[in-house]
Each structure stands twice: as structure tokens, then as C-alpha cells.
XYZ file of C-alpha atoms in Angstrom:
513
model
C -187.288 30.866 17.405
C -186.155 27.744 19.886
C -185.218 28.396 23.381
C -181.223 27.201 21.819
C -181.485 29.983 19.657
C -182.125 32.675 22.232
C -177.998 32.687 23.220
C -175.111 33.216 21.015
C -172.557 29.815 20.961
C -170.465 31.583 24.041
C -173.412 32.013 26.598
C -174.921 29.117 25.562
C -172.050 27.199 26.706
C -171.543 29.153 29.745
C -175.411 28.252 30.178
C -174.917 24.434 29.927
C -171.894 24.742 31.946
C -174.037 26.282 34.675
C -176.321 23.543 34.353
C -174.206 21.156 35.034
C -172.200 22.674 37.865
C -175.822 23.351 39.396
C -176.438 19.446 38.520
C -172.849 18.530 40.629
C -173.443 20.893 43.406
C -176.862 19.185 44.489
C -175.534 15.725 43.973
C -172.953 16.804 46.753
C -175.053 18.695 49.023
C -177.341 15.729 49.505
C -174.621 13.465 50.297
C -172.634 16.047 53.238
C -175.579 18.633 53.927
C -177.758 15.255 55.097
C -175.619 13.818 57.889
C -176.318 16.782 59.835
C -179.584 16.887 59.958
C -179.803 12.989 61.397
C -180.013 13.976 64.954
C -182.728 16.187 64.126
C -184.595 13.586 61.963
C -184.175 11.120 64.549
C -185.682 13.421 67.416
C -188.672 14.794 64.668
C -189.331 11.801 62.743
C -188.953 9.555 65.773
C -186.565 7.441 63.913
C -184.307 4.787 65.162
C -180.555 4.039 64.347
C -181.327 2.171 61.031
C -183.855 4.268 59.773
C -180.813 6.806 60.030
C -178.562 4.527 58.177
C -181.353 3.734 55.588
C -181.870 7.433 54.822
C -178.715 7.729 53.677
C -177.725 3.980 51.854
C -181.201 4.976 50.615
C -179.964 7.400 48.336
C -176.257 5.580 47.662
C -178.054 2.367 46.580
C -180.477 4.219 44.020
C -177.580 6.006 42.571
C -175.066 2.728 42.202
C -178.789 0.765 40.948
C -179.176 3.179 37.523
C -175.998 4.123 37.117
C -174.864 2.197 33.993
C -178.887 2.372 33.161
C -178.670 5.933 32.911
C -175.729 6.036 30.373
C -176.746 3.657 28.431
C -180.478 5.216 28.330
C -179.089 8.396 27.484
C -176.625 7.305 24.676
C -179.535 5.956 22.986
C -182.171 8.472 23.624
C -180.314 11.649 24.395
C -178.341 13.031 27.103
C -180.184 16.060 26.985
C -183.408 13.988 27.472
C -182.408 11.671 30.441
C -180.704 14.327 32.033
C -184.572 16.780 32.033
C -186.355 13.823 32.930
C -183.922 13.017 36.337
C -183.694 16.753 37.293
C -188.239 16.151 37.506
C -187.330 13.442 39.307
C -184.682 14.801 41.859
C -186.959 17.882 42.282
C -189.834 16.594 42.561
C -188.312 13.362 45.201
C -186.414 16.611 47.247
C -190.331 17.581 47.347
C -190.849 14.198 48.770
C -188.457 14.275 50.960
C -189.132 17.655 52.694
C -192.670 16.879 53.222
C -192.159 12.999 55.004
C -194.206 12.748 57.675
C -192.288 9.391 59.118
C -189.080 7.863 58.751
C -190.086 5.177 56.391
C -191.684 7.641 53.597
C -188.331 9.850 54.048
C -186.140 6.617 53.151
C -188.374 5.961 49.971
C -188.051 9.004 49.184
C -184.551 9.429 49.045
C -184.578 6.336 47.201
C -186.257 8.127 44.374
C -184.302 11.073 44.622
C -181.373 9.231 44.758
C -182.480 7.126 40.916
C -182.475 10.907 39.722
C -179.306 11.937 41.218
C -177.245 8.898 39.777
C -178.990 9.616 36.177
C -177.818 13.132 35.856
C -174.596 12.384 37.203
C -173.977 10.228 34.646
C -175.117 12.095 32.092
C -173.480 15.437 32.878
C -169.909 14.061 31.815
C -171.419 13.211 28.537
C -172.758 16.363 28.000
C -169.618 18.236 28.960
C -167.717 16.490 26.444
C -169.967 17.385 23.651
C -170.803 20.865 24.581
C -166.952 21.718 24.894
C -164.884 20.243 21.751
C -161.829 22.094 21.693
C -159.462 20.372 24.313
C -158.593 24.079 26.406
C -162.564 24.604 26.686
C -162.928 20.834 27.799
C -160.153 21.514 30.193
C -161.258 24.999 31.759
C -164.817 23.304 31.914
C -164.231 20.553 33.873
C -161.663 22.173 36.251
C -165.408 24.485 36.901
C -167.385 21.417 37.273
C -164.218 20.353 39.675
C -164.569 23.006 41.711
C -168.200 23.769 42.037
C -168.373 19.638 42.979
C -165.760 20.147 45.831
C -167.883 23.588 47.194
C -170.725 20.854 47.155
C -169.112 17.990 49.221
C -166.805 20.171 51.200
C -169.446 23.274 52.462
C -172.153 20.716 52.591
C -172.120 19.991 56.304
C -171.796 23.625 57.119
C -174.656 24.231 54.815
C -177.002 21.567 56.482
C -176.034 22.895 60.034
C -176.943 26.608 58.959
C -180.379 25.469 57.332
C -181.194 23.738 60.839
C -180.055 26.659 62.865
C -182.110 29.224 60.959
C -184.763 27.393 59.235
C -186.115 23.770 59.474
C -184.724 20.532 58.605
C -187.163 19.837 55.596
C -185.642 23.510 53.468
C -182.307 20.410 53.281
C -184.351 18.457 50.892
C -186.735 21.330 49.694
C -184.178 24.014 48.593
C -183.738 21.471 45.682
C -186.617 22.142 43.733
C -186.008 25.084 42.960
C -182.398 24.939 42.069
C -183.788 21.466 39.957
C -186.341 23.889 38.446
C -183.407 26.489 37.478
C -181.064 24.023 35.931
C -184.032 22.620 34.060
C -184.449 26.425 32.450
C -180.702 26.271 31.724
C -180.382 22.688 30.167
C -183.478 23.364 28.177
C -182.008 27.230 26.738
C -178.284 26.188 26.094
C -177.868 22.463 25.869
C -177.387 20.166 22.909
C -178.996 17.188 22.021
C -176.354 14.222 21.825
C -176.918 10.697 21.244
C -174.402 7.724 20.550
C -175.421 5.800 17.518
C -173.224 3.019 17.788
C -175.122 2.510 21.573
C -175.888 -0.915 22.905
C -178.773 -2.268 24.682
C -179.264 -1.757 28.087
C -178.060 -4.313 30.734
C -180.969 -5.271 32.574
C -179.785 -8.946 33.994
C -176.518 -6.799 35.142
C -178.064 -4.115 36.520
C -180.809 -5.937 38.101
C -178.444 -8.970 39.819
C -175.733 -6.053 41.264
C -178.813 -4.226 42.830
C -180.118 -7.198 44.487
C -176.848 -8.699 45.447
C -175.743 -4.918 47.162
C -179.209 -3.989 48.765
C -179.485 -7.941 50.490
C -175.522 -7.516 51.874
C -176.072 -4.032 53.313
C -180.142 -5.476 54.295
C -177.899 -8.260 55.811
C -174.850 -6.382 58.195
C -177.852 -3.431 59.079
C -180.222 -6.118 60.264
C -177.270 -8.131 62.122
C -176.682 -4.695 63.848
C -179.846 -4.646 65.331
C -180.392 -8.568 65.811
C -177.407 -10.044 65.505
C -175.969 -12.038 62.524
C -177.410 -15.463 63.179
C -181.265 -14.828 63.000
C -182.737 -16.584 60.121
C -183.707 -13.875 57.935
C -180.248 -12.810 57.873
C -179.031 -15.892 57.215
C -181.372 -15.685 53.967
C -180.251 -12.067 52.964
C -176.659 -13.987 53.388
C -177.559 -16.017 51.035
C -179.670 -13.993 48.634
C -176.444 -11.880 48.525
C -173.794 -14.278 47.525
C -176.490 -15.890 44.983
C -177.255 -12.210 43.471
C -173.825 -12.329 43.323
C -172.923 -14.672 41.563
C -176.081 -14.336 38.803
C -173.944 -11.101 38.176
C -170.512 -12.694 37.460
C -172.558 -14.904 35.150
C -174.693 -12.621 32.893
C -171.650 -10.346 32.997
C -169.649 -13.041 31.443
C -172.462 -14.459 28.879
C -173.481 -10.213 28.309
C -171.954 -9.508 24.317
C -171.965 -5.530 25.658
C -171.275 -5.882 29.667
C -171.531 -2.875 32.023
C -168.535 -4.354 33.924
C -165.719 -5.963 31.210
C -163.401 -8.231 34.149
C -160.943 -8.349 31.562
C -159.704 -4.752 32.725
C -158.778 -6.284 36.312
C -156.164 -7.969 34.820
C -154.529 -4.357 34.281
C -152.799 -3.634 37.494
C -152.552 -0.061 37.122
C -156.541 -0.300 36.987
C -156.461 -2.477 40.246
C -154.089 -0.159 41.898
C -156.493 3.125 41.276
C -159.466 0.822 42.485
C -157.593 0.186 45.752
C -157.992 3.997 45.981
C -161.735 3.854 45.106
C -162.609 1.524 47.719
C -160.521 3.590 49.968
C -162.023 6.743 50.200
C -165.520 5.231 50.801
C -164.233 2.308 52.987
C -163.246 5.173 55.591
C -163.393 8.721 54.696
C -166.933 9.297 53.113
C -169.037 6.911 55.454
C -167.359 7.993 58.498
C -168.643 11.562 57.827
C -172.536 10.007 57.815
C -171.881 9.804 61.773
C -169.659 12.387 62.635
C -172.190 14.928 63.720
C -173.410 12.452 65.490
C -169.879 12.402 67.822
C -169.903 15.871 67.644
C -172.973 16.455 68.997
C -173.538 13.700 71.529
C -169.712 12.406 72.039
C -168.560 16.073 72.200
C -171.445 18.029 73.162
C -171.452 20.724 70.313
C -174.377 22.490 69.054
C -175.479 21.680 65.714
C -173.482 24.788 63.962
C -170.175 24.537 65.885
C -170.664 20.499 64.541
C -170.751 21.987 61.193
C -167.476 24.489 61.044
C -165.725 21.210 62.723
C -166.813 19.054 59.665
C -165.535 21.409 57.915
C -162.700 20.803 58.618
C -163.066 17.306 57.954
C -164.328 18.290 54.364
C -162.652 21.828 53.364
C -159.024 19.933 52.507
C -161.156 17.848 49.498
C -161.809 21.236 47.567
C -157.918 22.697 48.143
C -156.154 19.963 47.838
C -156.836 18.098 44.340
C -155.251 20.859 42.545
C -151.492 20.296 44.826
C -152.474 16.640 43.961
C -152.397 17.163 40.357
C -149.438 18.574 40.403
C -147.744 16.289 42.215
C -149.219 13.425 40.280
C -147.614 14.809 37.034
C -144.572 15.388 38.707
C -144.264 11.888 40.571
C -146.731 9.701 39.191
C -150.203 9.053 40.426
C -148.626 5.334 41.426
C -146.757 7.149 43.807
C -148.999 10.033 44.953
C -152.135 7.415 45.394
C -150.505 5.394 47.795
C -149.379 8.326 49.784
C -152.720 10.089 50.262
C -154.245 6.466 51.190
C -151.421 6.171 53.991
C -151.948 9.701 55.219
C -155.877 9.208 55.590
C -155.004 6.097 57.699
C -152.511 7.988 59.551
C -154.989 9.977 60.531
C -157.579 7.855 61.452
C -155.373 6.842 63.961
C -154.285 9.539 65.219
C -158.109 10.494 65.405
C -158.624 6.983 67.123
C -155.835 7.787 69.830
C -157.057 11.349 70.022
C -160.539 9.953 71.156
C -158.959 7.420 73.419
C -156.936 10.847 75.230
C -160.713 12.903 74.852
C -158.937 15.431 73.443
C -160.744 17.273 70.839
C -158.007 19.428 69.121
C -156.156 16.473 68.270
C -159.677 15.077 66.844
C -159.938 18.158 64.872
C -156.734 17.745 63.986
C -156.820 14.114 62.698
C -160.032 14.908 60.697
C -158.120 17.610 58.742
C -155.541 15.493 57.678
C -157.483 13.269 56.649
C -159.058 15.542 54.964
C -155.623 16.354 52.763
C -155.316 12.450 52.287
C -158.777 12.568 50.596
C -157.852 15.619 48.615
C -154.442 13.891 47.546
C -155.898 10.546 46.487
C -159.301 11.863 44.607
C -158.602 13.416 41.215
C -155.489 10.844 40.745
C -157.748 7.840 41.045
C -160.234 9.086 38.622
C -157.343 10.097 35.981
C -155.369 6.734 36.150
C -158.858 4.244 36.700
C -159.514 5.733 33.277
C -156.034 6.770 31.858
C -155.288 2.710 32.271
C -157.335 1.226 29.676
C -158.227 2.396 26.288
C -159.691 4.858 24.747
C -163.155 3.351 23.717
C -163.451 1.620 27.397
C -162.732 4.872 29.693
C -166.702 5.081 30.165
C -166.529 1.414 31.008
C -163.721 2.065 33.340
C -165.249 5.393 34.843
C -168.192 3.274 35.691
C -166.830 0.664 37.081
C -164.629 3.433 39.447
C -168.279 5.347 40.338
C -170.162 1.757 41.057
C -166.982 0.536 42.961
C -167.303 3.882 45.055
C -170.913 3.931 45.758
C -171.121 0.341 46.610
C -168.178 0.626 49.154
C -170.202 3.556 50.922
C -173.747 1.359 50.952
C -171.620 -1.240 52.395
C -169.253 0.639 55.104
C -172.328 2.626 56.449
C -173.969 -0.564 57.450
C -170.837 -1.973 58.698
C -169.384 0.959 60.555
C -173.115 1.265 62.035
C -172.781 -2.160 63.288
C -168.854 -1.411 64.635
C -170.042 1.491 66.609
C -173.107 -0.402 68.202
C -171.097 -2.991 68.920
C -168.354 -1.233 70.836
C -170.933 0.810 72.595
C -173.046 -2.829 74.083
C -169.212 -4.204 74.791
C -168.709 -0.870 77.302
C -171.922 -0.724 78.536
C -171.323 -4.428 79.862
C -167.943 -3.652 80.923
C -169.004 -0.984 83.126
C -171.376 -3.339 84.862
C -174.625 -2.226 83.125
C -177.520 -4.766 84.665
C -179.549 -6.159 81.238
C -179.401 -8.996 78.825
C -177.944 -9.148 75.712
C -180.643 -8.209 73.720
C -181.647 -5.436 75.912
C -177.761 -4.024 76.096
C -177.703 -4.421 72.184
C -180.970 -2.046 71.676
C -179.860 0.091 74.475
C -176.593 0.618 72.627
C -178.267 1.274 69.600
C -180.159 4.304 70.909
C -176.846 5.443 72.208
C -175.521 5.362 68.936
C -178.258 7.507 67.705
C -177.372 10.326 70.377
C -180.097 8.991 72.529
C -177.665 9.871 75.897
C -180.736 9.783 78.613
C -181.995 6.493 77.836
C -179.783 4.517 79.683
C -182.343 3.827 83.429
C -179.286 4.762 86.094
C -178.127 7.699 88.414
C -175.511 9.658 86.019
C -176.136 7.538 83.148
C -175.789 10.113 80.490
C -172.101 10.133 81.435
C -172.020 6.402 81.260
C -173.796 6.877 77.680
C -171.147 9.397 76.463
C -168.134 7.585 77.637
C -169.625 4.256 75.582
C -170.172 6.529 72.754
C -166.704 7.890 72.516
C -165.430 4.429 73.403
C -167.484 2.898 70.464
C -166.305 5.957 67.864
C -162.975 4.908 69.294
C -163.580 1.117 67.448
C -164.901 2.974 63.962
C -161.799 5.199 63.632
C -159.611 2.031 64.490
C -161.743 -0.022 62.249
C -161.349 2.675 59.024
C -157.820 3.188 59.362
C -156.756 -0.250 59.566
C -159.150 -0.927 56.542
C -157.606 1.668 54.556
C -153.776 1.434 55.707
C -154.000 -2.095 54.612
C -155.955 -0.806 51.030
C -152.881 1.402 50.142
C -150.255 -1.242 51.048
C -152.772 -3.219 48.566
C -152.691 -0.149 46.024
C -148.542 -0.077 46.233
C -148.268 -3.955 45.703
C -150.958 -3.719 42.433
C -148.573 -0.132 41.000
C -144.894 -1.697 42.075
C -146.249 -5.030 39.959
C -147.149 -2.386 37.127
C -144.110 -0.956 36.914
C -142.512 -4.141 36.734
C -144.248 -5.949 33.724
C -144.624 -2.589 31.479
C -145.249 -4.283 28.357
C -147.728 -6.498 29.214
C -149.277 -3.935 31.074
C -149.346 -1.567 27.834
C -150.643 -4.444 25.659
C -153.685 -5.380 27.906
C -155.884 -1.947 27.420
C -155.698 -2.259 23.804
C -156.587 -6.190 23.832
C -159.353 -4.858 26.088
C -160.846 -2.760 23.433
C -160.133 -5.023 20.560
């Protein structure tokens, strides 16, 4: 007897459903459990301010580099099969990543564990779909997956913070194995083997040229950081960027089966839900890789009371998508979109002016409703990126939505990193700090990294803090300008829908024609 004949239909499903919620609730610890722990790493590891940035693009980078690799792998070889073969991968990397001696080994590390994290992710929604056929199971299933995802993301930090606390830094990563070793028991007992028969080959010149083209632009703002923009080899990663590029656009264009189809830009309903995409991870999930750092060295908390305040940056994004649902049936996700977008740069803002007062309840405040903007803005993007073309494209379309997202975050990490040093060296010379520019640039990048005593003065630790809050002040301006001017972007792109409905309709089905 096979392991899938040990459980009757109904537990095997509940099985596979476990599997994948297990699957989901990994992917989003290691994305809000890990900022946490960057304090600690930098102290342990001895690791500066862009090893700390690379630890986490690290990860973000792997995922967006196999992403449409990993569907198009598993359509042809199995779901079931990729998905085993990345939860090795993730477990074992987490392994990896636990046991790093230095900085450098941690970041290639989470590199690999971040190629098995973007394979099962991908291949989860596949197997959800198959495993549940009736449309109520579907439904009921992925509002579970929805749920156990949000309890990822959104008790992540508090997680991370409670593991330091009580344990050791390295049970972050190393927890993972075994939870990769239980959901391989579960996928292996309960779920079915699915391929796509009609599959095409893999895009390897797409794949490959979006890679380069993301890793050399976020190479390119995290070296200017630290050297400034006009050093040669930036100049070259500048270039290698825009050339990568461009190779994309082309073998996108000359691909018969493309992983991105720019014909679906042309849909404005599509455009308007990407406006969200870009969004979220041009302010709300990068900011949240260096908010324990201004809650531990701007404010002064311990690491736990840093966590149970990012929570309540991240709690609102598990309550709120279901309200948001609603509301998006009742009013449109055209309209509910652009709302959630203007109330996440309201609040960054308010967070911004907050700072600027150094009052910390209105901080708190500000990161909760930003919070709800998130939580508002999520689950309707998704549902109209995908709802907007047709049928036989909505995997083209959800991948274009998860690339557009992941590249976003690669990118704002590096360049809110390089806002934040920047407005840190700018006070430090304003308040009449004696070094060069070089010297006030590196000085200002230990700052950044909590570093508070390394400033050579009588009370510089104050002088350190003040720059730090003063340079967090420039990030929160910095995201919610980005993003108010994304959802006036968004509104313009679903007004314009509205207005040309036919054309509009006719567009998704010439896309799939």
C-alpha cells in the first residue's frame, strides 16, 4: 500500500492543505521573523550595514530569480515533485543559515534558501487548485492558506524577537528544518501528482536577463550607499543593469511562450492593480526590514518590546483583508485599491511628522494605520491583477504581480538603505561633526546599523540617535511620497478603465487568443 493510500479522500486533503499552509507560513516567517534578528547578526556576525541589507535582498532576489522557473518546471515535471525537491532545499539552506559562521556564508545561504522558498511558493497555488475541485472546497481552502499566510507575515516579528529573547538567533533559520521535514511527510502522504501537458519550455534567456538586470541595479544603489554613485564599478553595474535590461525586453518579445506577455499592460485595469503591487513593497514591506532597527537604536526598546510594536505595524495585514473583501465587492476594487494606497501614505506621514515631534505613540500610531492600508490594498490587488485578463493568462498575470512585488522590495531595500545613510551623514555634518566626506559617509553607515557609540565625541551617542531619527525621518518621507504619488497613479490607470469599457473587455481575450 502507497503512503496516498494510507488516508481516506477527506484527510488526505486536509493533509495537503496542511502542507501547504505549513509551506506559506515559513515563506512569511523568513521574510518578518528576520528583520529582527539584524541587530543581533550585526553585533555576532560582525556584519556591516550592507551585509544586513544583503541578507535580506539575498533571499528576495532568489525568490523573484526562479519564480517563473519553478512553474514552468513543475507543470512539466510535477508539482508534487518540484515542490519535495524545494522543501530539501529550504530545509536544508535554513540548516545553512543557522550554522554561518560570517556574514558572507549567511547571505549565500539565504540565497539558497530563498531559490527554495520561491519554488514552493509557486507551486503551492497549483497544487491547491488540483487537490480542491469543487469551487466551495477551493474557496474554504484558500481563505486557510489566507489566513495561515497573514499569521506568518503578521506574528513574524514577534516570533523572531521571542526566539532571540529565549533562545539564540540561529533557532530563526533552524526551526525550519524541521517544520520543512514535517511538510515533506505531509506532501508525500496526501498530495497528488499534477502535471500540465500542454506545458511550454522553460524561459531561460528571460529568466536569466531579469536576474542579472535586478541583482546589478540593487548591486548598483547598495554599493553607491557605501561609496557613492560615481565610482567606476558602479558606473558599470549602471550599465550592466540597463543592458540586462534591455536583453529582457528583447527575448521577451522574440520568446513564442514569454514569462512576461507586455501585451497585458495595455489593460488598464491590470496597470491600475500593478500600481498597488509596486506599492506595498515600494513602502510598506521594505520599511519593516529596518524598523527594529529604529526601535531599538532610534527608540531605545529592547528586542521584545521592538517586536509587540511591529506588531502593530504587521497585525492589521491578517484582520483586515477580509473588511477589504467586502468592501471590494461592494465598491469595486478600483475604488477600494486606491484608498488603502492613500491611507498607507497618510500614514507614512503622519509617522514622518511623528518622528520629527519624537513622539512615539503617534509612531505607533502611524505604523498601525498603515498597517490597515496594507490590509485594504492586498487581497484586492491579487483578485483584479488576475481577474483583468483571461482565463488561460491569470498564471501569466499572477506572475507578473509576484515578480513585480519581489523586485520592488530588492530594489526599495537598497534604496531606502541608501536614504537613511544619507540623511544620517547630512545631520552629522550639520551638527558640526569634524571628518571628511568619506569618513562622515562610513560613520553614518554604522549609525544606521545601530552602531550609536561609534561616533569619537563627548555625548556622541545622543548626537548618533538624533541623526538616526533624523535620517528615519527622510525614509518615512521618502515611502509616503513614493506611494501617495503610486495611488494617484493607480486612480488615473482605473478612472481611464472605466472610461473605455469595451476596449478594455476586448483586450484580455485578444491577449489569450
Amino acid at each position: 500500500m502507497t503512503p496516498t493510500t494510507l488516508l481516506r479522500s477527506p484527510s488526505r486533503d486536509a493533509a495537503a492543505l496542511a502542507a501547504v499552509c505549513l509551506v506559506a507560513l515559513m515563506f512569511g516567517l523568513e521574510i518578518s521573523s528576520v528583520p529582527v534578528i539584524l541587530p543581533a547578526l550585526e553585533q555576532v556576525l560582525h556584519a556591516d550595514f550592507q551585509d544586513a541589507q544583503w541578507i535580506m535582498n539575498a533571499y528576495t532576489l532568489a525568490c523573484t530569480s526562479v519564480l517563473m522557473a519553478a512553474g514552468t518546471l513543475a507543470d512539466r515535471y510535477g508539482r508534487r515533485r518540484v515542490l519535495v525537491a524545494s522543501l530539501w532545499l529550504f530545509g536544508l539552506a535554513s540548516l545553512a543559515c543557522g550554522w554561518a559562521p560570517s556574514a558572507p556564508l549567511l547571505i549565500a545561504a539565504r540565497f539558497a534558501q530563498g531559490v527554495g522558498a520561491g519554488a514552493m511558493m509557486i507551486c503551492q497555488f497549483a497544487i491547491l487548485s488540483q487537490q480542491f475541485r469543487e469551487p466551495a472546497a477551493r474557496s474554504r481552502a484558500f481563505a486557510v492558506w489566507g489566513v495561515v499566510a497573514g499569521i506568518g507575515l503578521g506574528f513574524g516579528p514577534l516570533a523572531g524577537a521571542a526566539i532571540v529573547a529565549l533562545a539564540d538567533w540561529r533557532w530563526v533559520f533552524l526551526v525550519h528544518a524541521p517544520l520543512a521535514l514535517l511538510t515533506l511527510g505531509l506532501v508525500r502522504a496526501s498530495v497528488r501528482e499534477s502535471r500540465d501537458p500542454d506545458a511550454h519550455r522553460l524561459d531561460l534567456a528571460g529568466m536569466l536577463t531579469l536576474t542579472f538586470a535586478v541583482f546589478a541595479l540593487v548591486y548598483f544603489v547598495t554599493l553607491g550607499t557605501a561609496r557613492g554613485f560615481a565610482n567606476p564599478l558602479g558606473m558599470v553595474l549602471l550599465a550592466a543593469a540597463v543592458l540586462g535590461l534591455a536583453l529582457f525586453v528583447a527575448a521577451e518579445r522574440r520568446s513564442a511562450h514569454p514569462m512576461f506577455d507586455f501585451s497585458v499592460f495595455r489593460i488598464h485595469r491590470f496597470n491600475g492593480a500593478m500600481m498597488g503591487s509596486i506599492s506595498m513593497n515600494f513602502s510598506f514591506w521594505p520599511f519593516m526590514i529596518y524598523l527594529p532597527i529604529y526601535f531599538q537604536a532610534a527608540l531605545g526598546y529592547d528586542v521584545m518590546r521592538a517586536g509587540w510594536a511591529l506588531l502593530a505595524y504587521t497585525l492589521p495585514t491578517l484582520l483586515v483583508p477580509p473588511a477589504a473583501e467586502r468592501l471590494a465587492l461592494r465598491h469595486g476594487a478600483e475604488r477600494v485599491i486606491p484608498v488603502g494606497l492613500g491611507l498607507m501614505a497618510a500614514a507614512f506621514l503622519l509617522m514622518a511628522a511623528g518622528n520629527a515631534r519624537g513622539s512615539d505613540a503617534a509612531v505607533i500610531a502611524a505604523c498601525l494605520a498603515a498597517g490597515i492600508g496594507l490590509g485594504l490594498t492586498n487581497s484586492p490587488v491579487t483578485n483584479t491583477s488576475t481577474g483583468s485578463v483571461a482565463a488561460a493568462r491569470a498564471g501569466m498575470a499572477s506572475g507578473i504581480d509576484f515578480s513585480a512585488r519581489l523586485i520592488t522590495l530588492a530594489v526599495n531595500i537598497a534604496l531606502m538603505g541608501f536614504v537613511l545613510v544619507s540623511g544620517i551623514a547630512r545631520h552629522l555634518g550639520e551638527a558640526g561633526l569634524r571628518a571628511g566626506p568619506a569618513e562622515r559617509l562610513q560613520l553614518a553607515q554604522d549609525v544606521a546599523a545601530g552602531k550609536l557609540d561609534i561616533l569619537p565625541a563627548t555625548a556622541a551617542s545622543a548626537l548618533a540617535q538624533t541623526a538616526l531619527r533624523q535620517g528615519f525621518g527622510d525614509v518615512m518621507l521618502y515611502a509616503g511620497i513614493g506611494v501617495g504619488l503610486l495611488a494617484l497613479a493607480s486612480h488615473a490607470f482605473f478612472r481611464r478603465s472605466r472610461r473605455a469599457p469595451a476596449s478594455a473587455a476586448a483586450l484580455p481575450q485578444a491577449c489569450a487568443d
